[in-house]
Short mmCIF file of C-alpha atoms in Angstrom, two decimals:
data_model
loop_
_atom_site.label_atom_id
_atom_site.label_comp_id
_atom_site.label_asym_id
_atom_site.label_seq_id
_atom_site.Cartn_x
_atom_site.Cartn_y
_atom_site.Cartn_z
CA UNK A 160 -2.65 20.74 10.46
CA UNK A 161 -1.38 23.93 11.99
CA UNK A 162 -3.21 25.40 14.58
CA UNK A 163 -1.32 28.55 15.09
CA UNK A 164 -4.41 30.69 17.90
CA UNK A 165 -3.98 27.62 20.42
CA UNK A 166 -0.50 27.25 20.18
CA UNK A 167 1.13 29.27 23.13
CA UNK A 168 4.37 30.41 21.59
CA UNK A 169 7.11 30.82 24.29
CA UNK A 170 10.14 29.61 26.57
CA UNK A 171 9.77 27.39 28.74
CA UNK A 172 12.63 25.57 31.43
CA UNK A 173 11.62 22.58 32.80
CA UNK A 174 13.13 22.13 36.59
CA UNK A 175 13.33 19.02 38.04
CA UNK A 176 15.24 17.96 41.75
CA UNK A 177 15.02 14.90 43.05
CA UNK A 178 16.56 13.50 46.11
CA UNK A 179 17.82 9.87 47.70
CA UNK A 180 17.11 8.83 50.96
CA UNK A 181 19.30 6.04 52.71
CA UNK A 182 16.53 3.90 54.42
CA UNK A 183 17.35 3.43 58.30
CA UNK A 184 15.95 0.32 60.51
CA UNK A 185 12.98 1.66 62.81
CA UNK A 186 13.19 2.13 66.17
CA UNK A 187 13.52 -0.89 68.83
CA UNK A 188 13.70 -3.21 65.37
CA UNK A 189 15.43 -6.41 65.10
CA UNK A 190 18.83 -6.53 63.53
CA UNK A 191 19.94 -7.76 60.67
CA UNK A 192 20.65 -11.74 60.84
CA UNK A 193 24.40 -12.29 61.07
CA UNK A 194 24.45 -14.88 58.30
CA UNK A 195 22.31 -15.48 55.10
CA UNK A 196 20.19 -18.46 54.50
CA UNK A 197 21.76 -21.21 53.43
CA UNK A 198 21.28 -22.49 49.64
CA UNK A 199 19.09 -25.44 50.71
CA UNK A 200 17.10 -23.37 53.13
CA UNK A 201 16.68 -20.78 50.26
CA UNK A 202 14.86 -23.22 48.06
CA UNK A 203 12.47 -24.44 50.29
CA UNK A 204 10.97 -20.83 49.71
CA UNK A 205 8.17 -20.20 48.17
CA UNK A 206 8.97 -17.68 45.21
CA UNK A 207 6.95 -14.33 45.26
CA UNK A 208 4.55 -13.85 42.68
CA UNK A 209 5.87 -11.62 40.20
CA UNK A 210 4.41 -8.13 39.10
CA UNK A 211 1.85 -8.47 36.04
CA UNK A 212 3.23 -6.42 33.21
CA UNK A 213 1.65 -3.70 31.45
CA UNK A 214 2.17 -3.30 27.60
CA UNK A 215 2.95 -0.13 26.44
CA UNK A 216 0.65 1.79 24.80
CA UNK A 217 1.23 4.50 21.99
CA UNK A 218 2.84 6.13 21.26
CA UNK A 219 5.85 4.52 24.20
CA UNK A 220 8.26 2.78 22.53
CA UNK A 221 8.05 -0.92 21.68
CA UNK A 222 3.45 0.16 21.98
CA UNK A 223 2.70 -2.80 19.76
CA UNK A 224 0.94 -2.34 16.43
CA UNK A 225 -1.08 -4.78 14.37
CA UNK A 226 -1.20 -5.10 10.40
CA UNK A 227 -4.50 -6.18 9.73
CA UNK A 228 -5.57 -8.22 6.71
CA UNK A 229 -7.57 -7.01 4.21
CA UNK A 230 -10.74 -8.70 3.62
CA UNK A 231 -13.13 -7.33 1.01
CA UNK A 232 -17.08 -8.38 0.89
CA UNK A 233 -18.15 -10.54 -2.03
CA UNK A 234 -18.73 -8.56 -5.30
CA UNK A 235 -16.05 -5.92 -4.22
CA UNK A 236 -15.11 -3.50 -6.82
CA UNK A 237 -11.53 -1.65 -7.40
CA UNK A 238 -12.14 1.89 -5.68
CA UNK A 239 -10.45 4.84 -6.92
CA UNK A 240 -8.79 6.78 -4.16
CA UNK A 241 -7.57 10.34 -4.62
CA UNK A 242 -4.78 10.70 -2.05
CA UNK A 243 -3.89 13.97 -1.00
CA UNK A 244 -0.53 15.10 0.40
CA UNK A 245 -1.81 17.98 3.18
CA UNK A 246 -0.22 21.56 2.26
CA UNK A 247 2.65 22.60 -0.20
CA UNK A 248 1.47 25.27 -2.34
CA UNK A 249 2.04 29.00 -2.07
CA UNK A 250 4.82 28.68 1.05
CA UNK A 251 1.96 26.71 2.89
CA UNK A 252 3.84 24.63 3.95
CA UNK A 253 1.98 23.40 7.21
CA UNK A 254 3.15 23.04 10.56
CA UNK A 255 6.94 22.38 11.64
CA UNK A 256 7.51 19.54 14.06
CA UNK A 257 9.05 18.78 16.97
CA UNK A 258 12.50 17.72 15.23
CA UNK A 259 11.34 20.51 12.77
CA UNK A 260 10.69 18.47 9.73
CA UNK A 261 7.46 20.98 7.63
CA UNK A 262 3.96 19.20 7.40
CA UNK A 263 4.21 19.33 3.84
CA UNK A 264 7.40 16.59 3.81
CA UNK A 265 6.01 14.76 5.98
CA UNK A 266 2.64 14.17 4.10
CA UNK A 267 4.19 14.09 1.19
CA UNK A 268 6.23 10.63 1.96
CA UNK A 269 3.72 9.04 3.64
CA UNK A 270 0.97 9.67 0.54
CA UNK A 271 3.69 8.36 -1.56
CA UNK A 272 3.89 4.46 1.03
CA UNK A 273 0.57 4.80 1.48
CA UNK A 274 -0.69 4.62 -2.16
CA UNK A 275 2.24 2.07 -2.93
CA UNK A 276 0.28 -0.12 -0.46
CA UNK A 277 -2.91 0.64 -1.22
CA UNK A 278 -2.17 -0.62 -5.07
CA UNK A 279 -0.48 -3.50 -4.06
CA UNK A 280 -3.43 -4.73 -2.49
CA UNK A 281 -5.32 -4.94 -6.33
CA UNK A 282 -8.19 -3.09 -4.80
CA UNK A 283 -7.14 0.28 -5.20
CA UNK A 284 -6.20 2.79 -7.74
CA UNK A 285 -4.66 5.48 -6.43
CA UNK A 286 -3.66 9.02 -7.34
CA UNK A 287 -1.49 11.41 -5.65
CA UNK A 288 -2.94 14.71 -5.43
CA UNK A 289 0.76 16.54 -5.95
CA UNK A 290 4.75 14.60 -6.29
CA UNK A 291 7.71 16.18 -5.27
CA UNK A 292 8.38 19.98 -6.52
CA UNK A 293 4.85 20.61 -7.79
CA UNK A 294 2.47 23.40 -6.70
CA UNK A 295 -1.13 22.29 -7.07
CA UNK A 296 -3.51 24.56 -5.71
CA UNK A 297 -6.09 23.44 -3.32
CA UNK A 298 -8.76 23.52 -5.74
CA UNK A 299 -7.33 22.03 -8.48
CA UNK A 300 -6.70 18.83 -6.52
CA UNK A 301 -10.32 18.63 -5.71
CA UNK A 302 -11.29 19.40 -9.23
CA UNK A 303 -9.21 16.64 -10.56
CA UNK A 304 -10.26 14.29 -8.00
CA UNK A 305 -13.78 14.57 -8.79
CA UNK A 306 -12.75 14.49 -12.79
CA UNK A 307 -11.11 11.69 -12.38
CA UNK A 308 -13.65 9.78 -11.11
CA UNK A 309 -12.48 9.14 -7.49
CA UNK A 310 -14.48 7.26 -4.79
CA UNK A 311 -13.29 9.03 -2.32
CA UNK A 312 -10.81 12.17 -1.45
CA UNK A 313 -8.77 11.11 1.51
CA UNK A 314 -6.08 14.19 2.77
CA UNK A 315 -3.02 13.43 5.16
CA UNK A 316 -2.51 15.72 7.43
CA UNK A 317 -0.44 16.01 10.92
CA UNK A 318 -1.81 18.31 13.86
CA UNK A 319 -0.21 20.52 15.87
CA UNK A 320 -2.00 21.08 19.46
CA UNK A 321 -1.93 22.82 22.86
CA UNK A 322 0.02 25.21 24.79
CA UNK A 323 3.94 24.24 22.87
CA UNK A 324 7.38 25.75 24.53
CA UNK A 325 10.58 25.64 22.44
CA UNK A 326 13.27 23.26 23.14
CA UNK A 327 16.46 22.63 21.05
CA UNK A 328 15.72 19.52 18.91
CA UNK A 329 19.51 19.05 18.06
CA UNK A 330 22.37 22.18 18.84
CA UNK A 331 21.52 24.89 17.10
CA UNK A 332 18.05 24.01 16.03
CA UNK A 333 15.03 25.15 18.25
CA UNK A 334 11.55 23.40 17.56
CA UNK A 335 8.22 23.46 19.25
CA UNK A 336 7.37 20.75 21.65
CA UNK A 337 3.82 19.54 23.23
CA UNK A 338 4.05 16.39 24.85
CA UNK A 339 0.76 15.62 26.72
CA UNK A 340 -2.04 15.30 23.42
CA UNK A 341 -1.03 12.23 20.83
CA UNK A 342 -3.50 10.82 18.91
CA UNK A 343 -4.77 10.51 15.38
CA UNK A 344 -7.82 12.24 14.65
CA UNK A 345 -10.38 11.77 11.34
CA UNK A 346 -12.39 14.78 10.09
CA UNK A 347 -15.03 15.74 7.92
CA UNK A 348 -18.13 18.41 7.17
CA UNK A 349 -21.86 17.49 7.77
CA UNK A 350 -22.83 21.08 5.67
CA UNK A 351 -23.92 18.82 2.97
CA UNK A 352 -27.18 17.26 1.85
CA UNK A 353 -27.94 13.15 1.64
CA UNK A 354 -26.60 10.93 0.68
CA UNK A 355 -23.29 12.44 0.47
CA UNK A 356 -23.54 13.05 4.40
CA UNK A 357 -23.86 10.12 5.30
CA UNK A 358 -21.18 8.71 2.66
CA UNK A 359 -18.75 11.53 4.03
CA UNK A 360 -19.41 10.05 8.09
CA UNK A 361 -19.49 6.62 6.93
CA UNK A 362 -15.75 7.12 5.33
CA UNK A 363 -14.75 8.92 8.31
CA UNK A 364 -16.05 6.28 11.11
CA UNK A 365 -14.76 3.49 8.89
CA UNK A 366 -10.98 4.54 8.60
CA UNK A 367 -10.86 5.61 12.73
CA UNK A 368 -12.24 2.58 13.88
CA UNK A 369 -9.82 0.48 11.41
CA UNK A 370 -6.79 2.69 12.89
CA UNK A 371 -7.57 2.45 16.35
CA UNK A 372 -8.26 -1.64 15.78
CA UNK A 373 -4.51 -1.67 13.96
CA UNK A 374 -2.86 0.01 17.66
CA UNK A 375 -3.48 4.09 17.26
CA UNK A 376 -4.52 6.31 20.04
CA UNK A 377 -7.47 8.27 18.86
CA UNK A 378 -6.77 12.04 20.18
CA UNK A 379 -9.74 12.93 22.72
CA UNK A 380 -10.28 16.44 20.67
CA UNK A 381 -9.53 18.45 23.78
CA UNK A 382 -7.90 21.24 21.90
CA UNK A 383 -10.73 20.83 19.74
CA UNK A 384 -13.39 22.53 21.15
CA UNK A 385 -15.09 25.14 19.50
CA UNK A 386 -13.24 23.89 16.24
CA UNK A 387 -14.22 19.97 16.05
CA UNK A 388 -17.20 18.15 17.43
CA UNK A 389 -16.53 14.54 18.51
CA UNK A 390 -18.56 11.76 17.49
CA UNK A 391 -19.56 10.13 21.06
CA UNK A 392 -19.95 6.42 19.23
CA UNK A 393 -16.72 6.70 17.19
CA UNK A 394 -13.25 7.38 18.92
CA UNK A 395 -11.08 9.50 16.83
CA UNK A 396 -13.77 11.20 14.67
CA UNK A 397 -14.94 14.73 14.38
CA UNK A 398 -17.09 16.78 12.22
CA UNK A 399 -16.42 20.47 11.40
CA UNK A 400 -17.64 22.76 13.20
CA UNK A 401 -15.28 26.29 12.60
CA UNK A 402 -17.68 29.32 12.17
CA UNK A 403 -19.64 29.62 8.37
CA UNK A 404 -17.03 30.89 6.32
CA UNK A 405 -13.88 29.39 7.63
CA UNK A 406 -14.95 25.19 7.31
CA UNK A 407 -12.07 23.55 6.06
CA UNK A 408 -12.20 23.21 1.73
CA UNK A 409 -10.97 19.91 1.76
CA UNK A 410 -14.03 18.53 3.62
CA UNK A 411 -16.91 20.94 2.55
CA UNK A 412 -16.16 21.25 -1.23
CA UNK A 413 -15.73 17.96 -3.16
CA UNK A 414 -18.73 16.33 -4.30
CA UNK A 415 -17.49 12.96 -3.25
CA UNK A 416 -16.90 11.66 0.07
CA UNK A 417 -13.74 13.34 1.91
CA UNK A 418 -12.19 13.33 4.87
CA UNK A 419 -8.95 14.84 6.77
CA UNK A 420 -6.68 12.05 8.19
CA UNK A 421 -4.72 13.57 11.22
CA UNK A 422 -2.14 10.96 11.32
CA UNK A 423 -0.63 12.14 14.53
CA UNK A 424 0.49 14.90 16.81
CA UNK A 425 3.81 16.53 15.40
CA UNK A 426 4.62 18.11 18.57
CA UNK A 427 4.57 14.95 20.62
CA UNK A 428 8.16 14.12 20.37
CA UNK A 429 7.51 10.16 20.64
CA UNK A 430 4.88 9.78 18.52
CA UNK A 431 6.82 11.63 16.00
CA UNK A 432 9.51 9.09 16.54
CA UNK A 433 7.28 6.49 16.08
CA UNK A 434 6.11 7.73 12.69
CA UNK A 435 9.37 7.74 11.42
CA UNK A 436 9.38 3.46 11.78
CA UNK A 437 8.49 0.86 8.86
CA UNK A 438 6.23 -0.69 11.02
CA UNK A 439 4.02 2.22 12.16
CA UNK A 440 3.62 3.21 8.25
CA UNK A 441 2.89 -0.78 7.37
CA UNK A 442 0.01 -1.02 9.96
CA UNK A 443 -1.28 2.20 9.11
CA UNK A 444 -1.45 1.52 5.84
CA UNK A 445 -2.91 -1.76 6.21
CA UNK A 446 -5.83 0.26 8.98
CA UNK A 447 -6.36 2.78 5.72
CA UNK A 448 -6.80 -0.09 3.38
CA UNK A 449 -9.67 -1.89 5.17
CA UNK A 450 -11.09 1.48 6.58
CA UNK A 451 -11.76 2.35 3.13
CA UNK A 452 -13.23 -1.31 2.17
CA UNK A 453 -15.51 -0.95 5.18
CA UNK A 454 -16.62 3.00 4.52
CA UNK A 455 -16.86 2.86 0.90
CA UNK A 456 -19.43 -0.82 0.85
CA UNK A 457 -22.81 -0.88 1.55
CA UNK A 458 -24.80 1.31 3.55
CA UNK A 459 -23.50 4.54 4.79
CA UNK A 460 -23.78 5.17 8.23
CA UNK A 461 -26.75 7.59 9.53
CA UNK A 462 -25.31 10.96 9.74
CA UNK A 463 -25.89 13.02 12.53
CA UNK A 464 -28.27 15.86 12.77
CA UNK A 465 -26.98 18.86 11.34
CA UNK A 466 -26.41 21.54 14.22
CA UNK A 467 -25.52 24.24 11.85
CA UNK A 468 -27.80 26.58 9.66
CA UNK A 469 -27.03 26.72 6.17
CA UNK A 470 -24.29 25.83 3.83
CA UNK A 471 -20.12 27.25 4.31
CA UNK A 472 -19.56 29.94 2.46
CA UNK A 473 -16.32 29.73 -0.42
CA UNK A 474 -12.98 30.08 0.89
#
């Protein structure tokens, strides 16, 4: 999701030097033996204990992910899951990446794998809130969400964060990069009454803790303040808070539970790599899946207290 006032447009050359030292004996100390241990000698040593390994962690390269099975409580019944594909109506097209691929392509693909997957599992039916070439207004995709009959309204998004400088993603073509704030983040609006509140924060906790469990980062919201307000107990949550008047539409207005998935920052040149893998779509998919089994059963979570006064007005 764009976030054009904290994005610091502008050029930026990155200067590095670096310089090798030959390493010289200390003063007054002994010289090198003539001759090398002998082979036999050489065994009779004991072998130094090697260096304890660090996995990666994402979004590095080879950062391991997990594809979780699904496991559904007793009595489970088929949800209905209106999947939204972030932007792409009226030249909103969203933010542009770091290898310059438009928000609204990349949401668009991933809706499409992630409701393949969510079907296969027999536990969901799924609707895509737009397919290639067609402009649905915002609106109408929450209108026929809640028409349909949909448990839940879940939108993909990607962000965009921090202070970006341009770079030249491949010759000729300059993007916007921000290297220093990956993470997925999941949003949604407490200016509601019970029990859709706490059905809205329930969704929301549900699908980050199943993401961060499948190998995620959950972004720490830094760019987010003023904007977003963290959930201290949940990693990778937030709750709107942009001024009365400007809340986001796609978590204030449907009358079912919604959230905003933040798959990722599309600035981060890595993690966009990493999104562009099988693997990274199969465990997220498989995260969604049981994040939805877990927010959409039983008891919804306690909401929060509301720290606002009143309800968003129409955008």
């Amino acid at each position: 999701m764009l976030r054009v006032s904290r994005l610091l447009l502008g050029w930026v050359v990155l200067v590095g030097c670096g310089q090798a030292a030959n390493a010289q004996p200390a003063a007054g100390a002994p010289p090198e033996p003539a001759t090398k241990p002998s082979a036999a000698s050489a065994a009779l040593e004991v072998p130094s204990r090697a260096e304890p390994t660090t996995r990666p962690s994402w979004p590095a390269a080879g950062a391991p992910l997990t594809v979780q099975p699904l496991t559904v409580p007793k009595g489970y019944r088929k949800k209905s899951i209106s999947l939204d594909a972030g932007h792409g109506y009226r030249g909103n097209r969203g933010n542009s990446s770091v290898t310059c691929e438009e928000e609204a392509d990349f949401t668009l693909r991933v809706a499409e794998e992630l409701a393949r997957r969510l079907e296969a599992t027999g536990h969901f039916k799924v609707r895509l809130s737009r397919k290639a070439g067609q402009q649905v207004s915002y609106r109408a995709r929450i209108s026929e969400a809640e028409q349909w009959g949909a448990d839940a309204f879940v939108s993909l998004h990607s962000d965009a964060r921090g202070a970006a400088f341009w770079w030249e993603a491949a010759p000729g073509q300059q993007c916007l990069r921000q290297d220093t704030t990956p993470g997925y983040s999941v949003l949604w609006a407490d200016d509601t009454a019970e029990p859709l509140k706490g059905r809205r924060v329930a969704l929301a906790r549900g699908l980050a803790q199943r993401i961060g469990e499948a190998g995620f980062l959950a972004y720490d919201g830094v760019d987010y303040v003023g904007l977003y307000e963290g959930d201290p107990q949940h990693p990778g949550v937030f709750v709107d808070r942009h001024e009365p008047g400007h809340r986001i539409m796609m978590l204030r207005r449907p009358r079912i539970p919604s959230v905003i998935i933040e798959t990722h920052h599309a600035l981060d040149f890595e993690e966009v790599e990493r999104w562009k893998e099988a693997r990274t779509l199969e465990a997220f998919s498989a995260a969604v899946a049981q994040g939805l089994v877990d927010g959409l059963s039983g008891a919804p979570s306690p909401a929060p207290p509301m720290t606002t006064t009143g309800v968003a007005a129409q955008k």
